[in-house]
Amino acid sequence: MKEEIILYKIEDLIFSYTLGREKMEVISRLNLEIPGEALSTISGPSGSGKSTLLNILGLIEPLQRGRILFKNEDITALTEIRKNYIRKFQIGFIFQQFHLNPTLTAEENINYFLFRQNLPKKEIRERCEEALEAVHLWEHRKKRPSELSGGQKQRVAIARAMAKRPAVIIGDEPTANLDQKTGYGIMEVLAKWVESRKSSIILTTHDSMVQSFGKQNFHLQDGRLRR
Ligand code: ADP
Ligand code: MG
């Protein structure tokens, strides 16, 4: 029997925000195993800690209490250098508001990240073309974000994450601002990427259409897991 690959193993994770003198616990003793080579979704009411969890998994928000293994590596107490390496090569983050550079074209937005990976020019060109083809935007590669629709911008952000060829793409409600048809098209692209690259995707969502693409659908409530 094939052993299931675990991408993230989360143990007794606790996270609080401090506002003035008030401490608010957002994640309460969360234990979770997120499978590798698969698409997983995290749902839950607004304020349940979904974005906080993704930011912790993406090494954007520092860990406070608990332990996390990423691809069997304990990331609880990594050096800044190792954390940067993982962020740069292993994790592709898709922000809800895209975070594209408005002065760069679609192509340049993608290439910028690849330059930072110190890849040879030829490989950058190939990866950029492959990613823009995958999201059906190759003809629009010379356009800047202001010349693209919301759905197109989101697809550039997705192409940028895919072109990094990370172990995992993490997306915070990546289809929330899109109409159902555009959202479905994006989910098909993401599902295909998981299949062809044997990589993983973790998305937060409110949408049952998105959940229908998930191998595992986790539900958070008050920072805890609900079935
Ligand atoms: P979700 O993504 O499920 O809507 P979040 O993780 O964004 O939930 O937020 C969880 C809780 O933490 C909410 O009550 C929110 O108001 C609070 N929160 C989020 N970010 C911060 C922050 N930077 N400072 C203080 N409180 C925050
Ligand atoms: Mg959120």
GROMACS .gro file of C-alpha atoms and ligand atoms in nm:
model
  255
    1MET     CA    1   0.000   0.000   0.000
    2LYS     CA    2   0.129   0.346  -0.091
    3GLU     CA    3   0.203   0.549   0.218
    4GLU     CA    4   0.026   0.882   0.224
    5ILE     CA    5   0.260   1.177   0.197
    6ILE     CA    6   0.208   1.444   0.456
    7LEU     CA    7   0.293   1.800   0.355
    8TYR     CA    8   0.225   1.982   0.682
    9LYS     CA    9   0.195   1.824   1.022
   10ILE     CA   10   0.057   2.078   1.267
   11GLU     CA   11   0.079   1.998   1.636
   12ASP     CA   12  -0.090   2.192   1.916
   13LEU     CA   13  -0.072   2.519   1.728
   14ILE     CA   14  -0.179   2.821   1.931
   15PHE     CA   15  -0.178   3.175   1.793
   16SER     CA   16  -0.293   3.501   1.947
   17TYR     CA   17  -0.307   3.862   1.837
   18THR     CA   18  -0.239   4.125   2.096
   19LEU     CA   19  -0.439   4.445   2.073
   20GLY     CA   20  -0.327   4.689   2.337
   21ARG     CA   21  -0.353   4.489   2.659
   22GLU     CA   22  -0.607   4.245   2.517
   23LYS     CA   23  -0.484   3.909   2.398
   24MET     CA   24  -0.713   3.733   2.153
   25GLU     CA   25  -0.655   3.366   2.084
   26VAL     CA   26  -0.731   3.306   1.716
   27ILE     CA   27  -0.599   2.951   1.682
   28SER     CA   28  -0.654   2.718   1.975
   29ARG     CA   29  -0.455   2.396   1.997
   30LEU     CA   30  -0.495   2.304   1.636
   31ASN     CA   31  -0.382   1.961   1.524
   32LEU     CA   32  -0.393   1.893   1.153
   33GLU     CA   33  -0.224   1.689   0.883
   34ILE     CA   34  -0.241   1.834   0.535
   35PRO     CA   35  -0.176   1.577   0.261
   36GLY     CA   36   0.094   1.618  -0.001
   37GLU     CA   37   0.047   1.592  -0.380
   38ALA     CA   38  -0.314   1.698  -0.335
   39LEU     CA   39  -0.544   1.997  -0.327
   40SER     CA   40  -0.689   2.075   0.016
   41THR     CA   41  -0.934   2.343   0.117
   42ILE     CA   42  -0.998   2.522   0.445
   43SER     CA   43  -1.338   2.675   0.504
   44GLY     CA   44  -1.502   2.837   0.802
   45PRO     CA   45  -1.687   3.152   0.901
   46SER     CA   46  -1.531   3.493   0.864
   47GLY     CA   47  -1.291   3.554   1.153
   48SER     CA   48  -1.235   3.183   1.223
   49GLY     CA   49  -0.860   3.210   1.165
   50LYS     CA   50  -0.826   3.086   0.806
   51SER     CA   51  -0.600   3.367   0.683
   52THR     CA   52  -0.395   3.355   1.002
   53LEU     CA   53  -0.338   2.982   0.951
   54LEU     CA   54  -0.235   3.028   0.587
   55ASN     CA   55   0.004   3.306   0.684
   56ILE     CA   56   0.165   3.078   0.943
   57LEU     CA   57   0.192   2.792   0.691
   58GLY     CA   58   0.343   3.033   0.435
   59LEU     CA   59   0.603   3.149   0.689
   60ILE     CA   60   0.464   3.502   0.668
   61GLU     CA   61   0.343   3.506   1.029
   62PRO     CA   62   0.589   3.376   1.290
   63LEU     CA   63   0.500   3.075   1.499
   64GLN     CA   64   0.414   3.138   1.863
   65ARG     CA   65   0.330   2.804   2.023
   66GLY     CA   66   0.311   2.452   1.889
   67ARG     CA   67   0.508   2.271   1.625
   68ILE     CA   68   0.487   2.246   1.247
   69LEU     CA   69   0.661   1.999   1.019
   70PHE     CA   70   0.683   2.096   0.652
   71LYS     CA   71   0.791   1.806   0.432
   72ASN     CA   72   0.920   1.637   0.747
   73GLU     CA   73   1.133   1.937   0.840
   74ASP     CA   74   1.059   2.101   1.173
   75ILE     CA   75   0.999   2.465   1.081
   76THR     CA   76   0.928   2.574   1.436
   77ALA     CA   77   1.265   2.732   1.502
   78LEU     CA   78   1.431   2.790   1.166
   79THR     CA   79   1.699   3.048   1.099
   80GLU     CA   80   1.591   3.350   0.892
   81ILE     CA   81   1.814   3.226   0.608
   82ARG     CA   82   1.646   2.887   0.594
   83LYS     CA   83   1.301   3.050   0.619
   84ASN     CA   84   1.382   3.280   0.329
   85TYR     CA   85   1.501   2.985   0.124
   86ILE     CA   86   1.174   2.798   0.185
   87ARG     CA   87   0.966   3.107   0.103
   88LYS     CA   88   1.161   3.167  -0.215
   89PHE     CA   89   1.172   2.814  -0.354
   90GLN     CA   90   0.914   2.595  -0.183
   91ILE     CA   91   0.607   2.812  -0.129
   92GLY     CA   92   0.402   3.003  -0.384
   93PHE     CA   93   0.159   3.240  -0.216
   94ILE     CA   94  -0.147   3.376  -0.397
   95PHE     CA   95  -0.289   3.681  -0.224
   96GLN     CA   96  -0.657   3.765  -0.248
   97GLN     CA   97  -0.574   4.113  -0.378
   98PHE     CA   98  -0.321   3.970  -0.627
   99HIS     CA   99  -0.024   4.188  -0.516
  100LEU     CA  100   0.095   4.241  -0.873
  101ASN     CA  101   0.345   4.516  -0.942
  102PRO     CA  102   0.142   4.780  -1.134
  103THR     CA  103   0.445   4.908  -1.327
  104LEU     CA  104   0.536   4.565  -1.467
  105THR     CA  105   0.368   4.366  -1.745
  106ALA     CA  106   0.217   4.023  -1.677
  107GLU     CA  107   0.533   3.862  -1.810
  108GLU     CA  108   0.763   4.086  -1.604
  109ASN     CA  109   0.562   4.023  -1.288
  110ILE     CA  110   0.635   3.652  -1.329
  111ASN     CA  111   0.997   3.692  -1.440
  112TYR     CA  112   1.080   3.913  -1.147
  113PHE     CA  113   1.023   3.624  -0.905
  114LEU     CA  114   1.223   3.386  -1.123
  115PHE     CA  115   1.520   3.625  -1.146
  116ARG     CA  116   1.526   3.618  -0.767
  117GLN     CA  117   1.562   3.239  -0.787
  118ASN     CA  118   1.879   3.297  -0.994
  119LEU     CA  119   1.753   3.082  -1.279
  120PRO     CA  120   1.919   3.094  -1.622
  121LYS     CA  121   1.747   3.324  -1.875
  122LYS     CA  122   1.639   3.037  -2.096
  123GLU     CA  123   1.468   2.858  -1.809
  124ILE     CA  124   1.296   3.178  -1.697
  125ARG     CA  125   1.157   3.222  -2.049
  126GLU     CA  126   1.036   2.863  -2.063
  127ARG     CA  127   0.875   2.866  -1.720
  128CYS     CA  128   0.706   3.200  -1.784
  129GLU     CA  129   0.565   3.082  -2.116
  130GLU     CA  130   0.446   2.752  -1.970
  131ALA     CA  131   0.272   2.925  -1.679
  132LEU     CA  132   0.107   3.194  -1.893
  133GLU     CA  133  -0.006   2.930  -2.143
  134ALA     CA  134  -0.155   2.726  -1.859
  135VAL     CA  135  -0.375   3.018  -1.752
  136HIS     CA  136  -0.449   3.114  -2.116
  137LEU     CA  137  -0.280   3.453  -2.093
  138TRP     CA  138   0.020   3.420  -2.321
  139GLU     CA  139  -0.129   3.668  -2.571
  140HIS     CA  140  -0.176   3.917  -2.288
  141ARG     CA  141   0.181   3.892  -2.157
  142LYS     CA  142   0.272   4.250  -2.251
  143LYS     CA  143  -0.020   4.401  -2.059
  144ARG     CA  144   0.009   4.575  -1.726
  145PRO     CA  145  -0.233   4.500  -1.440
  146SER     CA  146  -0.440   4.813  -1.521
  147GLU     CA  147  -0.513   4.668  -1.866
  148LEU     CA  148  -0.629   4.331  -1.728
  149SER     CA  149  -0.965   4.227  -1.580
  150GLY     CA  150  -0.993   4.097  -1.222
  151GLY     CA  151  -1.000   3.737  -1.343
  152GLN     CA  152  -0.697   3.796  -1.565
  153LYS     CA  153  -0.501   3.956  -1.281
  154GLN     CA  154  -0.583   3.661  -1.059
  155ARG     CA  155  -0.459   3.428  -1.334
  156VAL     CA  156  -0.130   3.621  -1.356
  157ALA     CA  157  -0.090   3.584  -0.978
  158ILE     CA  158  -0.155   3.209  -1.014
  159ALA     CA  159   0.086   3.179  -1.308
  160ARG     CA  160   0.351   3.357  -1.101
  161ALA     CA  161   0.308   3.107  -0.818
  162MET     CA  162   0.313   2.809  -1.057
  163ALA     CA  163   0.626   2.933  -1.239
  164LYS     CA  164   0.821   2.916  -0.915
  165ARG     CA  165   0.749   2.541  -0.917
  166PRO     CA  166   0.708   2.535  -0.541
  167ALA     CA  167   0.622   2.231  -0.331
  168VAL     CA  168   0.299   2.404  -0.235
  169ILE     CA  169   0.080   2.686  -0.359
  170ILE     CA  170  -0.111   2.858  -0.082
  171GLY     CA  171  -0.406   3.072  -0.186
  172ASP     CA  172  -0.623   3.289   0.037
  173GLU     CA  173  -0.971   3.281  -0.119
  174PRO     CA  174  -0.826   3.304  -0.470
  175THR     CA  175  -1.165   3.278  -0.640
  176ALA     CA  176  -1.364   3.501  -0.404
  177ASN     CA  177  -1.362   3.804  -0.633
  178LEU     CA  178  -1.439   3.613  -0.951
  179ASP     CA  179  -1.757   3.504  -1.121
  180GLN     CA  180  -1.840   3.133  -1.101
  181LYS     CA  181  -1.730   3.048  -1.455
  182THR     CA  182  -1.390   3.222  -1.423
  183GLY     CA  183  -1.345   3.064  -1.080
  184TYR     CA  184  -1.417   2.719  -1.220
  185GLY     CA  185  -1.165   2.771  -1.499
  186ILE     CA  186  -0.901   2.867  -1.242
  187MET     CA  187  -0.975   2.561  -1.030
  188GLU     CA  188  -0.932   2.340  -1.337
  189VAL     CA  189  -0.590   2.497  -1.399
  190LEU     CA  190  -0.488   2.444  -1.036
  191ALA     CA  191  -0.612   2.085  -1.027
  192LYS     CA  192  -0.416   2.009  -1.343
  193TRP     CA  193  -0.103   2.161  -1.191
  194VAL     CA  194  -0.132   1.938  -0.882
  195GLU     CA  195  -0.171   1.634  -1.105
  196SER     CA  196   0.110   1.710  -1.350
  197ARG     CA  197   0.370   1.842  -1.106
  198LYS     CA  198   0.288   1.616  -0.810
  199SER     CA  199   0.267   1.930  -0.598
  200SER     CA  200   0.019   2.054  -0.344
  201ILE     CA  201  -0.230   2.335  -0.310
  202ILE     CA  202  -0.399   2.471   0.001
  203LEU     CA  203  -0.685   2.715  -0.047
  204THR     CA  204  -0.923   2.890   0.185
  205THR     CA  205  -1.272   2.923   0.044
  206HIS     CA  206  -1.641   2.969   0.115
  207ASP     CA  207  -1.735   2.810  -0.212
  208SER     CA  208  -1.862   2.451  -0.249
  209MET     CA  209  -1.745   2.457  -0.612
  210VAL     CA  210  -1.387   2.505  -0.488
  211GLN     CA  211  -1.434   2.236  -0.222
  212SER     CA  212  -1.544   1.992  -0.490
  213PHE     CA  213  -1.184   2.001  -0.620
  214GLY     CA  214  -1.039   1.922  -0.276
  215LYS     CA  215  -0.906   1.583  -0.174
  216GLN     CA  216  -0.953   1.700   0.184
  217ASN     CA  217  -1.179   1.981   0.300
  218PHE     CA  218  -1.106   2.111   0.647
  219HIS     CA  219  -1.348   2.327   0.838
  220LEU     CA  220  -1.229   2.577   1.099
  221GLN     CA  221  -1.444   2.728   1.367
  222ASP     CA  222  -1.300   2.954   1.638
  223GLY     CA  223  -0.950   2.839   1.547
  224ARG     CA  224  -1.037   2.473   1.590
  225LEU     CA  225  -1.103   2.197   1.347
  226ARG     CA  226  -1.461   2.089   1.286
  227ARG     CA  227  -1.560   1.795   1.074
  228ADP     P1  228  -1.056   3.455   0.849
  228ADP     O1  229  -0.952   3.457   0.742
  228ADP     O2  230  -1.109   3.317   0.881
  228ADP     O3  231  -1.167   3.551   0.824
  228ADP     P2  232  -0.851   3.581   1.011
  228ADP     O4  233  -0.741   3.484   1.031
  228ADP     O5  234  -0.831   3.689   0.913
  228ADP     O6  235  -0.987   3.500   0.987
  228ADP     O7  236  -0.882   3.652   1.150
  228ADP     C1  237  -0.909   3.580   1.270
  228ADP     C2  238  -0.935   3.680   1.381
  228ADP     O8  239  -0.817   3.753   1.409
  228ADP     C3  240  -1.042   3.783   1.348
  228ADP     O9  241  -1.115   3.808   1.463
  228ADP     C4  242  -0.962   3.905   1.308
  228ADP    O10  243  -1.030   4.023   1.336
  228ADP     C5  244  -0.837   3.892   1.392
  228ADP     N1  245  -0.716   3.947   1.326
  228ADP     C6  246  -0.671   3.915   1.204
  228ADP     N2  247  -0.558   3.981   1.174
  228ADP     C7  248  -0.529   4.055   1.283
  228ADP     C8  249  -0.423   4.147   1.317
  228ADP     N3  250  -0.323   4.171   1.232
  228ADP     N4  251  -0.427   4.206   1.438
  228ADP     C9  252  -0.527   4.180   1.525
  228ADP     N5  253  -0.629   4.097   1.500
  228ADP    C10  254  -0.632   4.035   1.381
  229MG      MG  255  -0.943   3.554   0.562
   0.00000   0.00000   0.00000
